[in-house]
PDB file of C-alpha atoms in Angstrom:
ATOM      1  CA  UNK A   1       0.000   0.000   0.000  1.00 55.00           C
ATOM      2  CA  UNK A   2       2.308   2.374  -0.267  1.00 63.00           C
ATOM      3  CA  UNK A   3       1.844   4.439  -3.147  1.00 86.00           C
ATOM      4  CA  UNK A   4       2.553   8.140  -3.672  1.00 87.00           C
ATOM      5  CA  UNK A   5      -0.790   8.524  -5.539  1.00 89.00           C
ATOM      6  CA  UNK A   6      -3.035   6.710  -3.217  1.00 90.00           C
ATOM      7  CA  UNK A   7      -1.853   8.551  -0.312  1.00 88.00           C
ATOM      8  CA  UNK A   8      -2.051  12.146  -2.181  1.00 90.00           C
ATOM      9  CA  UNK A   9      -5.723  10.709  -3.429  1.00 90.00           C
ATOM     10  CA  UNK A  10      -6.379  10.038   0.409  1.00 91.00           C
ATOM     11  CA  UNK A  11      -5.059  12.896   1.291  1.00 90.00           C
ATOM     12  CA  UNK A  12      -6.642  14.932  -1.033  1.00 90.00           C
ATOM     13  CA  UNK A  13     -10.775  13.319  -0.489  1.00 91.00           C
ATOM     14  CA  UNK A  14      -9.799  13.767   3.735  1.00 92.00           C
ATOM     15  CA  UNK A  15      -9.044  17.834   2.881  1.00 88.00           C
ATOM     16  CA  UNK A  16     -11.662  18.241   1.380  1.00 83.00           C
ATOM     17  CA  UNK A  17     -14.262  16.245   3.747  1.00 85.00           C
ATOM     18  CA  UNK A  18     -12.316  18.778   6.048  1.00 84.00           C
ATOM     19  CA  UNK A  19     -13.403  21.670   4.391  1.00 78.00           C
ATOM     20  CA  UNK A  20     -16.634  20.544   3.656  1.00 76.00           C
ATOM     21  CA  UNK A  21     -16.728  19.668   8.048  1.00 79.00           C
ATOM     22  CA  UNK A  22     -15.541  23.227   8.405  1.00 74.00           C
ATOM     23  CA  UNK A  23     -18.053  24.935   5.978  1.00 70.00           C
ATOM     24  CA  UNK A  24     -16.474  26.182   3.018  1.00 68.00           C
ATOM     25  CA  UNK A  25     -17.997  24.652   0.672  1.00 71.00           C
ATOM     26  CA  UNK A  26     -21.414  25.855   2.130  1.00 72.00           C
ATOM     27  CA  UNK A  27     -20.443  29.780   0.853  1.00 74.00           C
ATOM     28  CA  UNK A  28     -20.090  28.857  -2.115  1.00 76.00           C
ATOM     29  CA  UNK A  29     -23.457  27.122  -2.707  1.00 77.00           C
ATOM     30  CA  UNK A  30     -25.263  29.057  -1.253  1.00 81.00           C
ATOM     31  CA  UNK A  31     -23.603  31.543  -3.480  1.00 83.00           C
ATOM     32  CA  UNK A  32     -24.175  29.359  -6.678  1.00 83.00           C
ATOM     33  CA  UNK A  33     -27.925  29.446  -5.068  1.00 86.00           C
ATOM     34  CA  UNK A  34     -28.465  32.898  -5.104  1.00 88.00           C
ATOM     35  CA  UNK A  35     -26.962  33.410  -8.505  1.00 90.00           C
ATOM     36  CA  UNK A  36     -29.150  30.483  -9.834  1.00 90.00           C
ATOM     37  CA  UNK A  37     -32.500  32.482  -8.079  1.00 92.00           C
ATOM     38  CA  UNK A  38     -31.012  35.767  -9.592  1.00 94.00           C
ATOM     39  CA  UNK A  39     -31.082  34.268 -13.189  1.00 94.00           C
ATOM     40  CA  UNK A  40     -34.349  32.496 -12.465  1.00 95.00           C
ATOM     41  CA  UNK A  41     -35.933  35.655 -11.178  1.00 96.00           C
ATOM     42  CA  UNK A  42     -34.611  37.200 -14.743  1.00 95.00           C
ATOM     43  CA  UNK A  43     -35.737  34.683 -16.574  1.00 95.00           C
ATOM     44  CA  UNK A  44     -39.276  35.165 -15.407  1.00 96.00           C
ATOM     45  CA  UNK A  45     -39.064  39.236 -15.507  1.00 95.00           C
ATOM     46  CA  UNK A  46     -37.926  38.938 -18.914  1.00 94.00           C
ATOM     47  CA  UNK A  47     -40.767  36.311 -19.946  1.00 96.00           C
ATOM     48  CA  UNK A  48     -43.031  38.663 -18.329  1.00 96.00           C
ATOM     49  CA  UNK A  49     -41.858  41.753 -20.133  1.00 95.00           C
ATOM     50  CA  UNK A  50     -42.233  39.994 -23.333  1.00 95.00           C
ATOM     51  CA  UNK A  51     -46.120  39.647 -22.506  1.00 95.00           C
ATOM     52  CA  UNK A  52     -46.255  42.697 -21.943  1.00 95.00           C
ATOM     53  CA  UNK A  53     -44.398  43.502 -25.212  1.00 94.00           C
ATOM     54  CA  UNK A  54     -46.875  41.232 -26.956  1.00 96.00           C
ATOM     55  CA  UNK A  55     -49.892  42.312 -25.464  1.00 96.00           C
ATOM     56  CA  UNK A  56     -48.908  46.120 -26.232  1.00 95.00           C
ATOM     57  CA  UNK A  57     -48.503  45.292 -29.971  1.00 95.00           C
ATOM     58  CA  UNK A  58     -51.660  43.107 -30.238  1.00 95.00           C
ATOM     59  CA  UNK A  59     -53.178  46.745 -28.515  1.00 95.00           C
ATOM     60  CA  UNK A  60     -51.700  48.770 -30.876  1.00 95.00           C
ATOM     61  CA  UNK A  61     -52.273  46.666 -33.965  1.00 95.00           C
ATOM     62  CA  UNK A  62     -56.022  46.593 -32.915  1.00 96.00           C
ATOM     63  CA  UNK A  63     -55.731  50.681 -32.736  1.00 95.00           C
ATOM     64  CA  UNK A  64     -54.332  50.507 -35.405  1.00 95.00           C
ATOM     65  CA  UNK A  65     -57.182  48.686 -37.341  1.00 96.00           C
ATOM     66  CA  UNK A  66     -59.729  50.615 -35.573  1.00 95.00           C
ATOM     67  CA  UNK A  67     -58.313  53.841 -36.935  1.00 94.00           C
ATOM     68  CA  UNK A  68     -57.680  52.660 -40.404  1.00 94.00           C
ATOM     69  CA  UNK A  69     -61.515  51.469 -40.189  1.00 94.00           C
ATOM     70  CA  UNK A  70     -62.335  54.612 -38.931  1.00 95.00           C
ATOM     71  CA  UNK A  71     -60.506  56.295 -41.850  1.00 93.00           C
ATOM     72  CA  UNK A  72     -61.946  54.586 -44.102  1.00 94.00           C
ATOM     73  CA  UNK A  73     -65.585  55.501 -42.863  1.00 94.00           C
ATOM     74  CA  UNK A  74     -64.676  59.039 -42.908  1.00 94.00           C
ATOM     75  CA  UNK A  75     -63.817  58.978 -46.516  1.00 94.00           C
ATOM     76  CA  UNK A  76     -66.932  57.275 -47.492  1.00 94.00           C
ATOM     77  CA  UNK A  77     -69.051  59.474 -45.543  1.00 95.00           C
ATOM     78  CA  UNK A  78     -67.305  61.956 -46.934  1.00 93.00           C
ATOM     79  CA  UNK A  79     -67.601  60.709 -50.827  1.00 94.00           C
ATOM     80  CA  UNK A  80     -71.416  60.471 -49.980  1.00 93.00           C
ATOM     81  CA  UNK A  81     -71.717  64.255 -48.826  1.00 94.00           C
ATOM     82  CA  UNK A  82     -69.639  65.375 -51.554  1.00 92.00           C
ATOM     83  CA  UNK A  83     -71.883  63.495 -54.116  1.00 94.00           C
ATOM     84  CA  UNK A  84     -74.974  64.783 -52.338  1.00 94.00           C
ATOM     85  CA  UNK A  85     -73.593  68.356 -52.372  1.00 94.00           C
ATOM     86  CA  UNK A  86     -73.038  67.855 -56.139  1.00 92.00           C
ATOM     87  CA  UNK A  87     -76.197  66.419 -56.886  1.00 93.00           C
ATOM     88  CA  UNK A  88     -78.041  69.788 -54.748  1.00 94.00           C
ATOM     89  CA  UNK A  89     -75.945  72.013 -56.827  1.00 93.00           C
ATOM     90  CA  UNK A  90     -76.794  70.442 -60.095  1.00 93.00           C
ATOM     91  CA  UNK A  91     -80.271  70.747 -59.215  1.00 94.00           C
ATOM     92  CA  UNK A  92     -80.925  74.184 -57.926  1.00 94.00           C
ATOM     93  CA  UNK A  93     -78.786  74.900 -60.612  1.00 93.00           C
ATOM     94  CA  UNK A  94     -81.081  73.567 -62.971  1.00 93.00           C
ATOM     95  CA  UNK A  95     -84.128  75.257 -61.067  1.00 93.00           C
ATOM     96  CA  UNK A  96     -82.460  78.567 -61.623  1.00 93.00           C
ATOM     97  CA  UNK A  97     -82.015  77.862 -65.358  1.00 93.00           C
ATOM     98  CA  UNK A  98     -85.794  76.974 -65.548  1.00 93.00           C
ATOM     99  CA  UNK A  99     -86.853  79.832 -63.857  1.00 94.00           C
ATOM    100  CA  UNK A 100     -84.045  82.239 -65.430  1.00 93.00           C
ATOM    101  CA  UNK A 101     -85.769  80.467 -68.519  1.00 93.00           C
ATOM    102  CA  UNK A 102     -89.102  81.271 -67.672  1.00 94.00           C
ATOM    103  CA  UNK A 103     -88.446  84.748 -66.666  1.00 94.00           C
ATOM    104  CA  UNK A 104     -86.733  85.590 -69.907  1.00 91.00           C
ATOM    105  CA  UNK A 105     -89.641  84.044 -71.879  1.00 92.00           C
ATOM    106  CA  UNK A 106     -92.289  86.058 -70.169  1.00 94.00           C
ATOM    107  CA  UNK A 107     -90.291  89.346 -70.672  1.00 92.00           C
ATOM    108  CA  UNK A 108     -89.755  87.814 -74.490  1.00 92.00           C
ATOM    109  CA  UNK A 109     -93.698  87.598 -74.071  1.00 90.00           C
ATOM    110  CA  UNK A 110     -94.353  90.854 -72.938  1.00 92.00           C
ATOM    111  CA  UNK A 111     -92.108  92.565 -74.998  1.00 89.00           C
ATOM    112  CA  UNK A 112     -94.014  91.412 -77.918  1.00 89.00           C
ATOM    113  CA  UNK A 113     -97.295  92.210 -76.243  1.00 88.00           C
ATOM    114  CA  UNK A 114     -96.179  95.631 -76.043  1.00 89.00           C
ATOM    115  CA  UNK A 115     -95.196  96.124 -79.706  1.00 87.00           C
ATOM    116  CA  UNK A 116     -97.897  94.430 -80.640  1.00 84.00           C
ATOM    117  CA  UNK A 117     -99.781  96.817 -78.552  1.00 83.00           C
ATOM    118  CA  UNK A 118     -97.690  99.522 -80.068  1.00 83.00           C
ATOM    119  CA  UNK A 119     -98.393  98.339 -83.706  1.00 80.00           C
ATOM    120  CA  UNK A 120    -101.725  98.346 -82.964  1.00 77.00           C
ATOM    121  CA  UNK A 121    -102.048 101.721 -81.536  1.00 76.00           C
ATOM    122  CA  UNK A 122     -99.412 103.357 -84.395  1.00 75.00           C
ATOM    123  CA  UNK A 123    -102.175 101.409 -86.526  1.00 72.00           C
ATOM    124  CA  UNK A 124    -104.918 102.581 -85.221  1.00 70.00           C
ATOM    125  CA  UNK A 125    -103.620 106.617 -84.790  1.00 72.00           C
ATOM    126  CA  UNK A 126    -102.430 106.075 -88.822  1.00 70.00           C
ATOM    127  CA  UNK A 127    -106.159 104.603 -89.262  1.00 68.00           C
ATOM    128  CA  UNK A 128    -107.538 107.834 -87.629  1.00 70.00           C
ATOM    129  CA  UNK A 129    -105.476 110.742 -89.457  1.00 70.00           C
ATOM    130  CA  UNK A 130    -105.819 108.657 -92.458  1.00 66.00           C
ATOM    131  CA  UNK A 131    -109.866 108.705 -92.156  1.00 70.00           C
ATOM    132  CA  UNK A 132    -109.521 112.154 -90.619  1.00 70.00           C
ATOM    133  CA  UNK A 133    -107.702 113.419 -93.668  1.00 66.00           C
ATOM    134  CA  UNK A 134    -110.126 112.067 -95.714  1.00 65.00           C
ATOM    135  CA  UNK A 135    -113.400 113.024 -94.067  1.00 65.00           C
ATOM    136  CA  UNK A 136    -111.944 116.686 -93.819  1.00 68.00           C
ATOM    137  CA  UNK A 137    -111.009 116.444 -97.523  1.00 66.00           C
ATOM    138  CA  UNK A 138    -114.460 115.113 -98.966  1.00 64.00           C
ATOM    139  CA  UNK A 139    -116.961 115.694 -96.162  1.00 62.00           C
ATOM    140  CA  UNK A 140    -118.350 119.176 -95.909  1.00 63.00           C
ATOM    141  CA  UNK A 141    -121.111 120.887 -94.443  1.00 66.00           C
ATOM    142  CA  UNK A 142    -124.046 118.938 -93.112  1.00 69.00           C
ATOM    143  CA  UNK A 143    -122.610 115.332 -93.817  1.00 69.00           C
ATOM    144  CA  UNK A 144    -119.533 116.479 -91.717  1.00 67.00           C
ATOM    145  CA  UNK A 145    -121.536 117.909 -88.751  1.00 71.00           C
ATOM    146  CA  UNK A 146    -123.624 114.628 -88.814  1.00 75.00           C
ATOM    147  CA  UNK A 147    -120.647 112.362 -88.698  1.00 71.00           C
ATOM    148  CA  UNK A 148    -118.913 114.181 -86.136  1.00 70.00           C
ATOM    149  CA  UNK A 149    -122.228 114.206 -83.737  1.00 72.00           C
ATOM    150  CA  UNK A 150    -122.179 110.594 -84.267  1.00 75.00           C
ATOM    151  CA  UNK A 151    -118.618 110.202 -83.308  1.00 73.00           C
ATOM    152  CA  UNK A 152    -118.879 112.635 -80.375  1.00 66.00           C
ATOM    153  CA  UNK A 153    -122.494 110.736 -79.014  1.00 73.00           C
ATOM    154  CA  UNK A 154    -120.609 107.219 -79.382  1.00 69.00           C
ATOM    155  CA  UNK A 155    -117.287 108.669 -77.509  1.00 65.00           C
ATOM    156  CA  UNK A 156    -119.238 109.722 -74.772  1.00 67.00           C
ATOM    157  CA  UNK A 157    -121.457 106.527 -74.363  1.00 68.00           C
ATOM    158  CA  UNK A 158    -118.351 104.404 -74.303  1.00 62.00           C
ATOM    159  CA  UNK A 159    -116.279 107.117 -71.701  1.00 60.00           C
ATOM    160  CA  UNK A 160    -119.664 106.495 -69.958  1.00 58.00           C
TER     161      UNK A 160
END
């Protein structure tokens, strides 16, 4: 038995038996321990600050569809006013064409009513100078004073 190994081997397991006796080792577990709940505690913060990572992009996404929806609502109600507005416009702008329409033909209308009028009464004045130049040229005396009685008696029954 008497080997220089075996007895450094012997020695070597009783040191360390000693130190483990003695406590060392215990420091150093315990140190291992903490490190290992330090990394464990890390492990979970991080995993928990990923769900909360996750979470805050499924939120935003979700915003982010709600607004895009929302957009996209706006426009259409916005489309729809702008092709009611148009469709208003056209149509009191056709109204005021009628009416401009209208208006013009009645002036058109009564323009002609007065010239016609006018035509009428030039006629009618030409009529009497023409008939009074001839009854002063050819009617004399009696005839004349009959004529005019008549035309003085049927004035005043119409004035009347």
């Amino acid at each position: 038995m008497g080997s220089d190994t075996f007895w450094v081997a012997v020695a070597f397991v009783i040191f360390f038996l000693l130190l483990a006796k003695a406590g060392a080792f215990s420091g150093m577990v315990s140190k291992l321990d903490a490190r290992g709940d330090r990394i464990r505690h890390e492990l979970e913060e991080a995993r928990r600050l990923k769900e909360e990572a996750q979470k805050l992009v499924a939120e935003y996404k979700r915003r982010q569809r709600e607004a895009e929806e929302e957009a996209e609502a706006i426009i259409t109600t916005a489309k729809a006013e702008a092709e009611r507005l148009a469709a208003e416009t056209k149509q009191k702008l056709e109204d005021l064409i009628v009416r401009r329409t209208k208006m013009a033909e009645q002036k058109i209308a009564q323009a002609e009513a007065q010239a016609l009028a006018e035509v009428k009464a030039a006629a009618a004045d030409a009529a009497v100078k023409a008939s009074e130049l001839l009854l002063t040229t050819q009617l004399v005396g009696s005839a004349a004073d009959r004529v005019l009685d008549a035309a003085v008696a049927e004035v005043t029954s119409k004035l009347n």
